[in-house]
mmCIF file of C-alpha atoms in Angstrom:
data_model
loop_
_atom_site.group_PDB
_atom_site.id
_atom_site.type_symbol
_atom_site.label_atom_id
_atom_site.label_comp_id
_atom_site.label_asym_id
_atom_site.label_seq_id
_atom_site.Cartn_x
_atom_site.Cartn_y
_atom_site.Cartn_z
ATOM 1 C CA MET A 1 11.589 -39.568 -0.207
ATOM 2 C CA ASP A 2 10.312 -36.483 -2.034
ATOM 3 C CA GLU A 3 7.574 -35.989 0.556
ATOM 4 C CA GLN A 4 10.202 -35.877 3.321
ATOM 5 C CA SER A 5 12.443 -33.425 1.455
ATOM 6 C CA GLU A 6 9.634 -30.953 0.604
ATOM 7 C CA PRO A 7 9.196 -29.487 4.128
ATOM 8 C CA VAL A 8 12.965 -29.032 4.407
ATOM 9 C CA SER A 9 13.101 -27.078 1.163
ATOM 10 C CA ARG A 10 10.164 -24.883 2.213
ATOM 11 C CA ARG A 11 11.474 -24.095 5.688
ATOM 12 C CA PRO A 12 14.008 -21.408 4.699
ATOM 13 C CA HIS A 13 11.300 -19.558 2.798
ATOM 14 C CA ILE A 14 8.913 -19.737 5.758
ATOM 15 C CA VAL A 15 11.626 -18.465 8.092
ATOM 16 C CA ARG A 16 12.539 -15.656 5.696
ATOM 17 C CA LEU A 17 8.939 -14.478 5.388
ATOM 18 C CA ALA A 18 8.445 -14.758 9.155
ATOM 19 C CA VAL A 19 11.544 -12.645 9.856
ATOM 20 C CA PHE A 20 10.452 -10.100 7.260
ATOM 21 C CA GLY A 21 6.969 -9.987 8.780
ATOM 22 C CA VAL A 22 8.334 -9.494 12.306
ATOM 23 C CA PHE A 23 10.604 -6.708 11.046
ATOM 24 C CA LEU A 24 7.644 -4.909 9.468
ATOM 25 C CA GLY A 25 5.581 -5.487 12.600
ATOM 26 C CA VAL A 26 8.247 -3.887 14.794
ATOM 27 C CA LEU A 27 8.474 -0.899 12.446
ATOM 28 C CA PHE A 28 4.696 -0.531 12.469
ATOM 29 C CA TYR A 29 4.592 -0.605 16.272
ATOM 30 C CA LEU A 30 7.404 1.892 16.721
ATOM 31 C CA LEU A 31 6.339 4.380 14.044
ATOM 32 C CA ALA A 32 2.563 4.014 13.703
ATOM 33 C CA VAL A 33 1.672 3.142 17.305
ATOM 34 C CA ARG A 34 4.415 4.691 19.471
ATOM 35 C CA HIS A 35 5.052 7.638 17.081
ATOM 36 C CA LEU A 36 8.797 7.756 17.635
ATOM 37 C CA VAL A 37 9.213 10.281 14.824
ATOM 38 C CA GLU A 38 8.168 13.799 15.838
ATOM 39 C CA ILE A 39 6.477 15.323 12.796
ATOM 40 C CA GLN A 40 7.150 18.858 14.122
ATOM 41 C CA ASP A 41 10.881 18.178 13.869
ATOM 42 C CA VAL A 42 10.428 16.919 10.319
ATOM 43 C CA ARG A 43 8.572 20.105 9.342
ATOM 44 C CA ARG A 44 11.307 22.282 10.844
ATOM 45 C CA VAL A 45 14.065 20.428 9.006
ATOM 46 C CA VAL A 46 12.198 20.586 5.693
ATOM 47 C CA ALA A 47 11.299 24.265 6.083
ATOM 48 C CA ALA A 48 14.988 25.026 6.628
ATOM 49 C CA THR A 49 15.801 23.844 3.080
ATOM 50 C CA GLY A 50 14.159 26.963 1.625
ATOM 51 C CA PRO A 51 13.094 26.783 -2.048
ATOM 52 C CA ALA A 52 13.930 23.071 -2.142
ATOM 53 C CA ALA A 53 11.442 22.343 0.652
ATOM 54 C CA PRO A 54 8.741 20.724 -1.567
ATOM 55 C CA LEU A 55 11.234 18.289 -3.098
ATOM 56 C CA ALA A 56 12.852 17.652 0.273
ATOM 57 C CA TYR A 57 9.488 16.892 1.828
ATOM 58 C CA ILE A 58 8.565 14.491 -0.993
ATOM 59 C CA ILE A 59 11.760 12.501 -0.385
ATOM 60 C CA VAL A 60 11.583 12.550 3.409
ATOM 61 C CA SER A 61 7.859 11.803 3.506
ATOM 62 C CA ALA A 62 8.231 8.942 1.008
ATOM 63 C CA VAL A 63 10.773 7.242 3.267
ATOM 64 C CA LEU A 64 8.819 7.937 6.451
ATOM 65 C CA GLY A 65 5.624 6.606 4.889
ATOM 66 C CA ALA A 66 7.409 3.406 3.888
ATOM 67 C CA ILE A 67 8.392 2.807 7.524
ATOM 68 C CA PHE A 68 4.774 3.298 8.674
ATOM 69 C CA VAL A 69 4.683 6.903 9.804
ATOM 70 C CA PRO A 70 0.927 7.506 9.308
ATOM 71 C CA GLY A 71 0.125 8.937 5.896
ATOM 72 C CA PRO A 72 -2.640 11.291 7.120
ATOM 73 C CA ILE A 73 -0.170 12.996 9.468
ATOM 74 C CA LEU A 74 2.370 13.402 6.669
ATOM 75 C CA ALA A 75 -0.274 14.750 4.288
ATOM 76 C CA ALA A 76 -1.624 17.189 6.877
ATOM 77 C CA SER A 77 1.909 18.450 7.465
ATOM 78 C CA SER A 78 2.265 18.961 3.726
ATOM 79 C CA GLY A 79 -0.848 21.145 3.832
ATOM 80 C CA LEU A 80 0.515 23.142 6.760
ATOM 81 C CA LEU A 81 3.839 23.729 5.018
ATOM 82 C CA PHE A 82 2.761 24.337 1.427
ATOM 83 C CA GLY A 83 -0.936 25.169 1.448
ATOM 84 C CA PRO A 84 -3.801 23.264 -0.196
ATOM 85 C CA LEU A 85 -2.707 23.557 -3.851
ATOM 86 C CA LEU A 86 1.031 22.856 -3.840
ATOM 87 C CA GLY A 87 0.546 20.633 -0.809
ATOM 88 C CA VAL A 88 -1.681 18.197 -2.716
ATOM 89 C CA PHE A 89 0.983 17.667 -5.375
ATOM 90 C CA VAL A 90 3.676 17.276 -2.717
ATOM 91 C CA THR A 91 1.491 14.718 -0.921
ATOM 92 C CA LEU A 92 0.880 12.790 -4.137
ATOM 93 C CA GLY A 93 4.606 12.775 -4.941
ATOM 94 C CA ALA A 94 5.387 11.447 -1.473
ATOM 95 C CA THR A 95 2.602 8.856 -1.727
ATOM 96 C CA VAL A 96 3.939 7.530 -5.015
ATOM 97 C CA GLY A 97 7.440 7.477 -3.537
ATOM 98 C CA THR A 98 6.247 5.495 -0.527
ATOM 99 C CA ALA A 99 4.497 2.977 -2.782
ATOM 100 C CA MET A 100 7.644 2.479 -4.855
ATOM 101 C CA VAL A 101 9.989 2.181 -1.866
ATOM 102 C CA ALA A 102 7.730 -0.264 -0.003
ATOM 103 C CA SER A 103 7.064 -2.279 -3.163
ATOM 104 C CA LEU A 104 10.777 -2.608 -3.922
ATOM 105 C CA LEU A 105 11.500 -3.711 -0.349
ATOM 106 C CA GLY A 106 8.604 -6.170 -0.459
ATOM 107 C CA ARG A 107 9.877 -7.605 -3.720
ATOM 108 C CA ARG A 108 13.402 -7.990 -2.377
ATOM 109 C CA GLY A 109 12.308 -9.320 0.988
ATOM 110 C CA GLY A 110 9.492 -11.676 0.118
ATOM 111 C CA ARG A 111 8.806 -12.299 -3.563
ATOM 112 C CA ASP A 112 11.064 -15.323 -4.091
ATOM 113 C CA SER A 113 9.909 -16.992 -0.887
ATOM 114 C CA ALA A 114 6.252 -16.237 -1.555
ATOM 115 C CA ARG A 115 6.479 -17.764 -5.029
ATOM 116 C CA ALA A 116 8.311 -20.807 -3.664
ATOM 117 C CA LEU A 117 5.591 -21.414 -1.067
ATOM 118 C CA LEU A 118 2.762 -20.852 -3.529
ATOM 119 C CA GLY A 119 4.220 -23.244 -6.065
ATOM 120 C CA THR A 120 4.805 -22.736 -9.768
ATOM 121 C CA ALA A 121 1.192 -23.202 -10.891
ATOM 122 C CA ARG A 122 -0.315 -20.778 -8.376
ATOM 123 C CA ALA A 123 2.470 -18.245 -8.910
ATOM 124 C CA GLU A 124 1.817 -18.295 -12.640
ATOM 125 C CA ARG A 125 -1.916 -17.786 -12.083
ATOM 126 C CA ILE A 126 -1.153 -14.805 -9.856
ATOM 127 C CA ASP A 127 1.153 -13.404 -12.555
ATOM 128 C CA VAL A 128 -1.731 -13.597 -15.039
ATOM 129 C CA LEU A 129 -4.095 -11.853 -12.595
ATOM 130 C CA ILE A 130 -1.533 -9.120 -11.963
ATOM 131 C CA GLU A 131 -0.991 -8.613 -15.676
ATOM 132 C CA ARG A 132 -4.737 -8.238 -16.208
ATOM 133 C CA GLY A 133 -5.672 -6.154 -13.191
ATOM 134 C CA GLY A 134 -2.685 -5.332 -11.009
ATOM 135 C CA LEU A 135 -2.964 -1.611 -11.702
ATOM 136 C CA TRP A 136 -6.627 -1.473 -10.720
ATOM 137 C CA ALA A 137 -5.977 -3.613 -7.654
ATOM 138 C CA VAL A 138 -3.574 -0.927 -6.435
ATOM 139 C CA VAL A 139 -6.095 1.807 -7.280
ATOM 140 C CA GLY A 140 -8.893 -0.038 -5.486
ATOM 141 C CA GLN A 141 -6.799 -0.657 -2.377
ATOM 142 C CA ARG A 142 -6.326 3.079 -1.980
ATOM 143 C CA PHE A 143 -10.071 3.518 -1.607
ATOM 144 C CA VAL A 144 -10.450 0.890 1.128
ATOM 145 C CA PRO A 145 -10.678 2.664 4.506
ATOM 146 C CA GLY A 146 -8.499 1.551 7.404
ATOM 147 C CA LEU A 147 -5.939 -0.342 5.314
ATOM 148 C CA SER A 148 -2.308 0.760 5.578
ATOM 149 C CA ASP A 149 -1.035 1.884 2.168
ATOM 150 C CA ALA A 150 2.550 1.020 3.089
ATOM 151 C CA LEU A 151 1.625 -2.460 4.290
ATOM 152 C CA ALA A 152 -0.394 -3.075 1.137
ATOM 153 C CA SER A 153 2.528 -1.878 -0.990
ATOM 154 C CA TYR A 154 4.835 -4.369 0.736
ATOM 155 C CA ALA A 155 2.335 -7.129 -0.049
ATOM 156 C CA PHE A 156 1.951 -6.011 -3.677
ATOM 157 C CA GLY A 157 5.720 -6.043 -4.054
ATOM 158 C CA ALA A 158 5.982 -9.524 -2.532
ATOM 159 C CA PHE A 159 3.430 -10.788 -5.053
ATOM 160 C CA GLY A 160 5.358 -9.220 -7.932
ATOM 161 C CA VAL A 161 3.218 -6.242 -8.952
ATOM 162 C CA PRO A 162 5.383 -4.242 -11.415
ATOM 163 C CA LEU A 163 6.807 -0.943 -10.226
ATOM 164 C CA TRP A 164 5.014 1.087 -12.900
ATOM 165 C CA GLN A 165 1.662 -0.322 -11.778
ATOM 166 C CA MET A 166 2.482 0.634 -8.201
ATOM 167 C CA ALA A 167 3.408 4.189 -9.179
ATOM 168 C CA VAL A 168 0.470 4.856 -11.508
ATOM 169 C CA GLY A 169 -2.034 3.040 -9.287
ATOM 170 C CA ALA A 170 -0.882 4.868 -6.159
ATOM 171 C CA PHE A 171 -1.162 8.219 -7.935
ATOM 172 C CA ILE A 172 -4.656 7.604 -9.319
ATOM 173 C CA GLY A 173 -6.056 5.984 -6.200
ATOM 174 C CA SER A 174 -4.577 8.480 -3.753
ATOM 175 C CA VAL A 175 -5.931 11.696 -5.289
ATOM 176 C CA PRO A 176 -9.090 11.912 -3.097
ATOM 177 C CA ARG A 177 -7.356 11.141 0.188
ATOM 178 C CA ALA A 178 -4.387 13.344 -0.706
ATOM 179 C CA PHE A 179 -6.783 16.249 -1.083
ATOM 180 C CA VAL A 180 -8.674 15.384 2.112
ATOM 181 C CA TYR A 181 -5.736 15.202 4.511
ATOM 182 C CA THR A 182 -3.711 17.957 2.857
ATOM 183 C CA ALA A 183 -6.715 20.286 2.871
ATOM 184 C CA LEU A 184 -7.391 19.511 6.531
ATOM 185 C CA GLY A 185 -3.798 20.409 7.383
ATOM 186 C CA ALA A 186 -3.981 23.580 5.309
ATOM 187 C CA SER A 187 -7.304 24.543 6.917
ATOM 188 C CA ILE A 188 -5.636 24.447 10.337
ATOM 189 C CA GLY A 189 -2.906 26.812 9.147
ATOM 190 C CA ASP A 190 -5.254 29.108 7.197
ATOM 191 C CA LYS A 191 -8.119 28.828 9.717
ATOM 192 C CA SER A 192 -10.444 28.130 6.789
ATOM 193 C CA PRO A 193 -13.631 26.283 7.835
ATOM 194 C CA MET A 194 -14.858 26.024 4.223
ATOM 195 C CA LEU A 195 -11.715 24.129 3.245
ATOM 196 C CA ALA A 196 -12.234 21.787 6.180
ATOM 197 C CA TYR A 197 -15.875 21.210 5.210
ATOM 198 C CA ALA A 198 -14.838 20.422 1.630
ATOM 199 C CA ALA A 199 -12.234 17.959 2.886
ATOM 200 C CA VAL A 200 -14.757 16.211 5.140
ATOM 201 C CA GLY A 201 -17.250 15.984 2.262
ATOM 202 C CA VAL A 202 -14.675 14.391 -0.045
ATOM 203 C CA TRP A 203 -13.660 12.026 2.766
ATOM 204 C CA CYS A 204 -17.264 10.842 3.193
ATOM 205 C CA VAL A 205 -17.654 10.200 -0.536
ATOM 206 C CA THR A 206 -14.308 8.383 -0.635
ATOM 207 C CA ALA A 207 -15.240 6.202 2.355
ATOM 208 C CA VAL A 208 -18.524 5.152 0.733
ATOM 209 C CA ALA A 209 -16.697 4.425 -2.529
ATOM 210 C CA GLY A 210 -14.105 2.427 -0.590
ATOM 211 C CA VAL A 211 -16.740 0.190 0.971
ATOM 212 C CA PHE A 212 -18.270 -0.393 -2.468
ATOM 213 C CA VAL A 213 -14.880 -1.201 -3.997
ATOM 214 C CA ALA A 214 -14.055 -3.612 -1.153
ATOM 215 C CA ARG A 215 -17.375 -5.462 -1.515
ATOM 216 C CA ARG A 216 -16.988 -5.662 -5.266
ATOM 217 C CA GLY A 217 -13.432 -6.963 -4.910
ATOM 218 C CA VAL A 218 -14.515 -9.676 -2.456
ATOM 219 C CA LYS A 219 -17.334 -10.789 -4.776
ATOM 220 C CA HIS A 220 -14.965 -10.894 -7.753
ATOM 221 C CA TRP A 221 -12.423 -12.926 -5.757
ATOM 222 C CA ARG A 222 -15.096 -15.404 -4.606
ATOM 223 C CA ALA A 223 -16.386 -15.803 -8.163
ATOM 224 C CA HIS A 224 -12.852 -16.459 -9.371
ATOM 225 C CA GLN A 225 -12.312 -19.036 -6.618
ATOM 226 C CA ASP A 226 -15.587 -20.786 -7.494
ATOM 227 C CA GLN A 227 -14.609 -20.944 -11.160
ATOM 228 C CA ALA A 228 -11.192 -22.325 -10.271
ATOM 229 C CA GLY A 229 -12.831 -24.958 -8.045
ATOM 230 C CA GLU A 230 -15.241 -25.985 -10.799
ATOM 231 C CA ARG A 231 -12.393 -26.329 -13.278
ATOM 232 C CA GLY A 232 -10.453 -28.435 -10.788
ATOM 233 C CA THR A 233 -13.465 -30.700 -10.184
ATOM 234 C CA GLY A 234 -13.990 -31.111 -13.913
ATOM 235 C CA GLU A 235 -10.369 -32.063 -14.480
ATOM 236 C CA ARG A 236 -10.466 -34.675 -11.714
ATOM 237 C CA SER A 237 -13.679 -36.201 -13.074
ATOM 238 C CA ASP A 238 -12.113 -36.517 -16.514
#
């Protein structure tokens, strides 16, 4: 009787996660692939706010990043508007804002269903892993090339990573890339080849570090899975 009722109880959670995933997929297609938001219009609107432009851009860029407007484009626009120094801090503020917005939406949209599908035991193990290394997981993700920060933030939120870990981890992990893309944008406005060269150099170092971090993370995850499997085998043999 219990075996028959279990799929019924899990179905609403599966449907909820599927709908949430489709919603994010549509946003990603419209904003990241089709580029429905014209970044030139965003820059004009922000520039019109005068002295409040840095704060306005942080807020607008945080929201746009959370709906998958590409971060490099937003960061480059920050460099064009505010230059390499102020622009880096504006980019970092927007990056942290995006991480918090996406994490909150991920938590609201998927955390309860994800925990229900994982089961109590697995959810508790994930909680322990997050408590031990959630902050550094967020930092490490920022170094992995080709991975959407917004999409990762939604996933972190769905798995219950605390908001403070998202904010601090996004800030620490995004410093190199914030400099790279903001400096590239500023170099276009200032016509500074040296700034562009510096940005490319930092990007190369960050990419190499990202590959190393990804490999190390995979090895750590495999080792953890092997240990969990050995413990499970030992318990069954007892």
